[in-house]
């Protein structure tokens, strides 16, 4: 499908901005699938002196770093017609077009364009402190927040074995202060952009757009910085969502590390990541220079559902592997903690021996977002060494019936967004948490499913709000609520001697922009 360029008379065809007239067709779903929106008539792309490709993709709407659950009708709608932005506003994507509104939002009196099946949620909750709009700061648009705790944060990657069965993770940890280290790249390889394109059913030429837009983003952690010795740190295993990978929840992982946790962010190889890889030896017949490594990356991309395949069966199989990978990552870190030698097949100058006797083996928890939330539940059911778990906007479809029957004994905190959840999913959470005071559920007002991954921080205001990467709440406030509630919950159930109990009220859903339980009306679903 060929797009027809539309040039606004007030803006040059070359240079700052290029307007594209998008016909109603597959390209609509290309942008919408990634950013979680329905197509609009016109988009203004930031071109920065370059042409954008006329033919971008052919895509049916797909989930973004999260599920498109079976049986759940999705309905993403576009805001009212707007004039193309000029001046500073032209530096971001600006939507034009109309959709059919679902209703009025209580918080703003405006139409609620949020995604989801009609009848699956109550009208929008009122957000007490609305987001500040209109900043021209590039730093604001492209900056993942730094950790707010007392520790500097380092990160390093660890891969074991020359096969897909090995472990692959990014470790975030309290570090010695290092001023000479540059920050770590956020998305480290071009293949991850290719994987995102595959996950979203886009032609890989769109990889250039992704790389152009966020390729220079870094996360505020020092790569391979020296580990900070002197105390034993609790351990947190983190599981990413569908179509994601180990690096795009860095805001959460860095905050936890800055507060004194060692965080192992697993990259899953169950074909639910948009892309991942393992290293293998090059074949003897393959020519290689003396200066190059004898290892090469074998990439594993997202596995799409086959025609007629039941999604629940596939996801349940994947979540079983994911849970085992979390347990394997736990065993690996504890092995390093005991002083055993571990071979990292990745090139790194990080001293893994410095982690010896640094983990508090009695204080271990598991955390994850979306599909990672289901992974948390499965991991808790299989491994008692996880003393508690935190599920961020969990997608419950992959969780097996045996998990509900046997129940999960450890404390569990569900932190949900306002705009993503629906009645059937919430009722599954309640099956695990009924009559157990150590299992909690809270909802962050004005938040969306993408309030947890990093994309909400690196995308500008207009594109972020329009593409559902930002909610009505400031993304920094939303992630602070989530992180503070998580820390308070971890202090209680890991018996930490910290001051995180100052946020105990958040765990009970008390405070600005948070409510206990859910905003979803369950009365009709419970009666069925």
Short mmCIF file of C-alpha atoms in Angstrom, two decimals, residues 139-435:
data_model
loop_
_atom_site.label_atom_id
_atom_site.label_comp_id
_atom_site.label_asym_id
_atom_site.label_seq_id
_atom_site.Cartn_x
_atom_site.Cartn_y
_atom_site.Cartn_z
CA UNK A 139 15.37 15.98 28.05
CA UNK A 140 11.86 15.44 29.41
CA UNK A 141 10.77 13.49 26.34
CA UNK A 142 13.80 11.23 26.12
CA UNK A 143 14.88 10.59 29.67
CA UNK A 144 14.27 7.46 31.72
CA UNK A 145 14.12 8.54 35.39
CA UNK A 146 17.09 7.91 37.63
CA UNK A 147 16.83 5.89 40.81
CA UNK A 148 15.75 7.91 43.86
CA UNK A 149 17.37 5.69 46.48
CA UNK A 150 20.71 6.18 48.26
CA UNK A 151 22.70 3.87 45.96
CA UNK A 152 24.26 4.50 42.57
CA UNK A 153 23.21 1.85 40.07
CA UNK A 154 25.24 -0.28 37.70
CA UNK A 155 24.10 -2.87 35.19
CA UNK A 156 25.66 -5.76 33.32
CA UNK A 157 24.50 -8.63 31.13
CA UNK A 158 25.00 -12.29 31.90
CA UNK A 159 24.53 -15.24 29.55
CA UNK A 160 25.39 -18.82 30.37
CA UNK A 161 25.90 -21.77 28.00
CA UNK A 162 26.10 -21.73 24.23
CA UNK A 163 22.48 -22.81 23.78
CA UNK A 164 18.95 -21.54 24.17
CA UNK A 165 18.61 -23.55 27.39
CA UNK A 166 21.05 -21.27 29.21
CA UNK A 167 20.15 -18.16 31.20
CA UNK A 168 20.15 -14.62 29.87
CA UNK A 169 19.56 -11.63 32.11
CA UNK A 170 20.47 -8.04 32.82
CA UNK A 171 21.61 -7.45 36.37
CA UNK A 172 20.94 -4.11 38.06
CA UNK A 173 22.78 -3.61 41.33
CA UNK A 174 24.01 -1.03 43.87
CA UNK A 175 27.34 0.21 42.56
CA UNK A 176 30.28 2.28 43.60
CA UNK A 177 30.08 5.83 42.32
CA UNK A 178 31.58 5.90 38.83
CA UNK A 179 31.82 9.19 36.97
CA UNK A 180 33.84 7.89 34.04
CA UNK A 181 31.30 5.35 32.78
CA UNK A 182 28.78 6.25 30.14
CA UNK A 183 25.17 5.20 30.56
CA UNK A 184 24.02 1.88 29.16
CA UNK A 185 22.20 1.84 25.81
CA UNK A 186 18.50 1.25 26.27
CA UNK A 187 17.92 -1.03 23.25
CA UNK A 188 21.34 -2.60 22.60
CA UNK A 189 20.99 -4.32 19.18
CA UNK A 190 19.25 -3.53 15.89
CA UNK A 191 17.72 -7.01 15.91
CA UNK A 192 15.46 -5.91 18.76
CA UNK A 193 13.97 -3.26 16.47
CA UNK A 194 13.51 -5.94 13.82
CA UNK A 195 11.83 -8.12 16.41
CA UNK A 196 9.46 -5.32 17.35
CA UNK A 197 8.52 -5.00 13.69
CA UNK A 198 7.86 -8.75 13.44
CA UNK A 199 5.86 -8.74 16.67
CA UNK A 200 3.70 -5.93 15.31
CA UNK A 201 3.41 -7.47 11.82
CA UNK A 202 5.28 -4.58 10.24
CA UNK A 203 7.75 -4.61 7.40
CA UNK A 204 11.26 -4.44 8.80
CA UNK A 205 11.88 -1.17 7.00
CA UNK A 206 10.02 0.43 9.93
CA UNK A 207 12.98 -0.66 12.07
CA UNK A 208 14.70 2.49 10.79
CA UNK A 209 11.86 4.60 12.20
CA UNK A 210 12.13 2.93 15.63
CA UNK A 211 15.90 3.25 15.66
CA UNK A 212 15.73 6.86 14.52
CA UNK A 213 13.21 7.81 17.20
CA UNK A 214 14.65 6.04 20.28
CA UNK A 215 18.02 4.69 19.14
CA UNK A 216 20.01 7.24 21.13
CA UNK A 217 18.12 6.67 24.40
CA UNK A 218 20.17 5.42 27.34
CA UNK A 219 19.14 4.18 30.76
CA UNK A 220 20.59 5.85 33.87
CA UNK A 221 22.74 2.92 34.98
CA UNK A 222 26.50 2.60 34.56
CA UNK A 223 27.48 -0.43 32.49
CA UNK A 224 29.82 -2.83 34.31
CA UNK A 225 30.34 -0.37 37.18
CA UNK A 226 32.03 -1.84 40.24
CA UNK A 227 29.65 -3.61 42.61
CA UNK A 228 29.15 -1.91 45.99
CA UNK A 229 30.24 -4.35 48.72
CA UNK A 230 29.67 -4.17 52.44
CA UNK A 231 26.15 -5.51 52.95
CA UNK A 232 23.80 -8.28 51.91
CA UNK A 233 21.12 -7.19 49.46
CA UNK A 234 17.69 -8.75 48.88
CA UNK A 235 17.21 -10.30 45.44
CA UNK A 236 14.43 -9.48 42.98
CA UNK A 237 13.79 -11.50 39.79
CA UNK A 238 11.94 -9.51 37.09
CA UNK A 239 9.90 -10.95 34.18
CA UNK A 240 9.05 -8.85 31.09
CA UNK A 241 5.79 -8.70 29.15
CA UNK A 242 4.73 -10.16 25.81
CA UNK A 243 6.79 -8.74 22.94
CA UNK A 244 9.23 -7.04 25.31
CA UNK A 245 12.77 -7.95 26.45
CA UNK A 246 15.12 -7.50 29.37
CA UNK A 247 16.00 -3.80 29.01
CA UNK A 248 12.72 -1.92 28.65
CA UNK A 249 11.66 -1.95 32.30
CA UNK A 250 14.80 -0.14 33.41
CA UNK A 251 12.92 2.61 35.30
CA UNK A 252 11.51 0.01 37.71
CA UNK A 253 14.67 -2.08 37.95
CA UNK A 254 16.94 0.92 38.47
CA UNK A 255 14.72 2.31 41.22
CA UNK A 256 14.74 -1.02 43.02
CA UNK A 257 18.53 -1.27 42.72
CA UNK A 258 18.94 2.30 44.01
CA UNK A 259 16.93 1.28 47.08
CA UNK A 260 19.26 -1.60 47.84
CA UNK A 261 18.05 -4.58 45.77
CA UNK A 262 19.93 -6.78 43.33
CA UNK A 263 17.58 -7.11 40.36
CA UNK A 264 17.88 -9.83 37.71
CA UNK A 265 15.76 -8.91 34.67
CA UNK A 266 15.32 -12.16 32.73
CA UNK A 267 15.09 -12.21 28.94
CA UNK A 268 12.74 -15.07 28.13
CA UNK A 269 13.49 -17.51 25.33
CA UNK A 270 10.00 -19.01 25.08
CA UNK A 271 9.40 -17.03 21.87
CA UNK A 272 7.31 -14.45 23.73
CA UNK A 273 10.03 -11.78 23.55
CA UNK A 274 10.01 -9.72 20.38
CA UNK A 275 13.64 -10.80 20.02
CA UNK A 276 16.34 -12.50 22.04
CA UNK A 277 19.45 -14.52 21.27
CA UNK A 278 22.03 -16.95 22.49
CA UNK A 279 25.68 -17.20 21.50
CA UNK A 280 27.10 -20.16 19.62
CA UNK A 281 30.47 -20.98 18.17
CA UNK A 282 31.03 -20.14 14.53
CA UNK A 283 31.34 -23.07 12.21
CA UNK A 284 34.90 -24.05 11.20
CA UNK A 285 34.20 -23.47 7.53
CA UNK A 286 33.02 -19.93 8.19
CA UNK A 287 35.79 -17.40 7.45
CA UNK A 288 36.75 -15.14 10.35
CA UNK A 289 39.37 -12.56 11.03
CA UNK A 290 41.86 -13.03 13.84
CA UNK A 291 40.55 -9.99 15.72
CA UNK A 292 36.93 -11.13 15.71
CA UNK A 293 35.27 -13.38 18.25
CA UNK A 294 34.67 -17.03 17.44
CA UNK A 295 31.13 -16.62 18.78
CA UNK A 296 28.05 -15.44 16.92
CA UNK A 297 24.52 -14.53 17.96
CA UNK A 298 21.68 -16.88 17.11
CA UNK A 299 18.50 -14.82 17.20
CA UNK A 300 15.12 -16.06 18.40
CA UNK A 301 12.13 -13.95 17.35
CA UNK A 302 8.55 -13.72 18.53
CA UNK A 303 6.42 -16.73 17.63
CA UNK A 304 3.05 -15.83 16.17
CA UNK A 305 -0.08 -17.87 16.66
CA UNK A 306 -0.66 -20.39 13.90
CA UNK A 307 -3.96 -20.57 12.07
CA UNK A 308 -6.51 -22.29 14.29
CA UNK A 309 -4.14 -22.46 17.25
CA UNK A 310 -5.65 -21.83 20.67
CA UNK A 311 -3.87 -18.93 22.33
CA UNK A 312 -4.51 -20.12 25.87
CA UNK A 313 -2.72 -23.43 25.19
CA UNK A 314 0.35 -21.68 23.74
CA UNK A 315 0.54 -19.04 26.47
CA UNK A 316 0.18 -21.61 29.22
CA UNK A 317 3.04 -23.61 27.74
CA UNK A 318 5.14 -20.44 27.50
CA UNK A 319 4.42 -19.34 31.06
CA UNK A 320 5.65 -22.72 32.31
CA UNK A 321 8.98 -22.13 30.57
CA UNK A 322 9.08 -18.54 31.79
CA UNK A 323 8.66 -19.64 35.40
CA UNK A 324 11.48 -22.16 34.99
CA UNK A 325 13.69 -19.44 33.52
CA UNK A 326 13.01 -17.25 36.57
CA UNK A 327 13.91 -20.12 38.88
CA UNK A 328 17.01 -20.82 36.80
CA UNK A 329 18.04 -17.16 37.11
CA UNK A 330 17.55 -17.41 40.88
CA UNK A 331 19.77 -20.50 41.04
CA UNK A 332 22.40 -18.78 38.92
CA UNK A 333 22.61 -15.70 41.15
CA UNK A 334 22.76 -17.86 44.28
CA UNK A 335 25.52 -19.92 42.68
CA UNK A 336 27.53 -16.76 42.09
CA UNK A 337 26.76 -15.66 45.64
CA UNK A 338 28.24 -18.88 46.99
CA UNK A 339 31.52 -18.20 45.20
CA UNK A 340 31.19 -20.74 42.39
CA UNK A 341 32.70 -19.88 39.05
CA UNK A 342 30.21 -18.98 36.33
CA UNK A 343 31.22 -18.52 32.70
CA UNK A 344 29.69 -15.49 31.03
CA UNK A 345 29.75 -16.06 27.27
CA UNK A 346 29.30 -12.32 26.70
CA UNK A 347 32.32 -10.06 26.63
CA UNK A 348 32.34 -8.08 29.87
CA UNK A 349 34.86 -6.70 32.33
CA UNK A 350 32.47 -6.96 35.27
CA UNK A 351 33.93 -8.80 38.25
CA UNK A 352 31.38 -11.47 39.12
CA UNK A 353 33.47 -12.57 42.09
CA UNK A 354 32.54 -9.29 43.78
CA UNK A 355 29.00 -10.64 44.25
CA UNK A 356 30.18 -13.40 46.58
CA UNK A 357 28.24 -13.32 49.87
CA UNK A 358 26.36 -10.22 48.73
CA UNK A 359 22.84 -11.70 48.42
CA UNK A 360 20.52 -12.07 51.40
CA UNK A 361 19.31 -15.57 50.52
CA UNK A 362 16.39 -15.35 52.93
CA UNK A 363 14.93 -12.31 51.18
CA UNK A 364 14.01 -13.14 47.59
CA UNK A 365 10.98 -11.95 45.59
CA UNK A 366 9.68 -12.07 42.01
CA UNK A 367 8.09 -9.26 40.00
CA UNK A 368 6.76 -8.85 36.46
CA UNK A 369 4.47 -6.94 34.10
CA UNK A 370 1.55 -8.24 31.99
CA UNK A 371 2.63 -11.70 30.76
CA UNK A 372 5.37 -11.25 33.35
CA UNK A 373 2.62 -10.87 35.97
CA UNK A 374 1.31 -14.33 35.03
CA UNK A 375 4.91 -15.53 35.24
CA UNK A 376 5.10 -14.18 38.81
CA UNK A 377 2.10 -16.28 39.80
CA UNK A 378 3.45 -19.44 38.18
CA UNK A 379 6.87 -18.86 39.74
CA UNK A 380 5.38 -18.45 43.21
CA UNK A 381 3.43 -21.69 42.79
CA UNK A 382 6.57 -23.61 41.84
CA UNK A 383 9.30 -22.09 44.03
CA UNK A 384 8.89 -21.51 47.76
CA UNK A 385 12.17 -19.55 47.93
CA UNK A 386 10.24 -16.66 46.39
CA UNK A 387 8.82 -15.24 49.60
CA UNK A 388 6.42 -12.87 47.84
CA UNK A 389 5.50 -11.53 44.42
CA UNK A 390 4.35 -8.35 42.68
CA UNK A 391 2.24 -8.56 39.50
CA UNK A 392 2.02 -5.33 37.49
CA UNK A 393 -1.15 -5.17 35.37
CA UNK A 394 -1.13 -8.95 35.12
CA UNK A 395 -2.55 -10.83 32.14
CA UNK A 396 -4.18 -13.91 33.66
CA UNK A 397 -4.97 -15.97 30.53
CA UNK A 398 -1.70 -18.00 30.68
CA UNK A 399 -2.20 -19.05 34.32
CA UNK A 400 -3.14 -22.73 34.52
CA UNK A 401 -6.17 -24.13 36.34
CA UNK A 402 -3.91 -26.20 38.59
CA UNK A 403 -2.41 -22.96 39.93
CA UNK A 404 -5.85 -21.79 41.05
CA UNK A 405 -6.66 -25.19 42.54
CA UNK A 406 -3.43 -25.46 44.51
CA UNK A 407 -3.47 -21.72 45.20
CA UNK A 408 -0.44 -19.54 45.82
CA UNK A 409 0.64 -19.48 49.45
CA UNK A 410 3.02 -16.52 49.38
CA UNK A 411 1.92 -12.86 49.72
CA UNK A 412 1.05 -11.29 46.37
CA UNK A 413 0.43 -7.68 45.34
CA UNK A 414 -1.53 -6.81 42.17
CA UNK A 415 -0.85 -3.27 40.93
CA UNK A 416 -3.24 -2.52 38.07
CA UNK A 417 -3.67 0.32 35.62
CA UNK A 418 -7.05 1.99 35.25
CA UNK A 419 -7.39 1.55 31.49
CA UNK A 420 -6.25 -2.00 30.76
CA UNK A 421 -8.12 -4.40 33.01
CA UNK A 422 -11.49 -6.06 32.41
CA UNK A 423 -13.91 -8.05 34.57
CA UNK A 424 -12.90 -11.60 33.62
CA UNK A 425 -9.22 -10.86 34.25
CA UNK A 426 -9.92 -9.22 37.63
CA UNK A 427 -12.09 -12.14 38.75
CA UNK A 428 -9.18 -14.50 38.08
CA UNK A 429 -6.98 -12.36 40.32
CA UNK A 430 -9.62 -12.50 43.03
CA UNK A 431 -9.70 -16.29 42.82
CA UNK A 432 -6.09 -16.24 44.01
CA UNK A 433 -6.56 -13.57 46.66
CA UNK A 434 -9.93 -14.33 48.26
CA UNK A 435 -9.90 -14.38 52.08
#
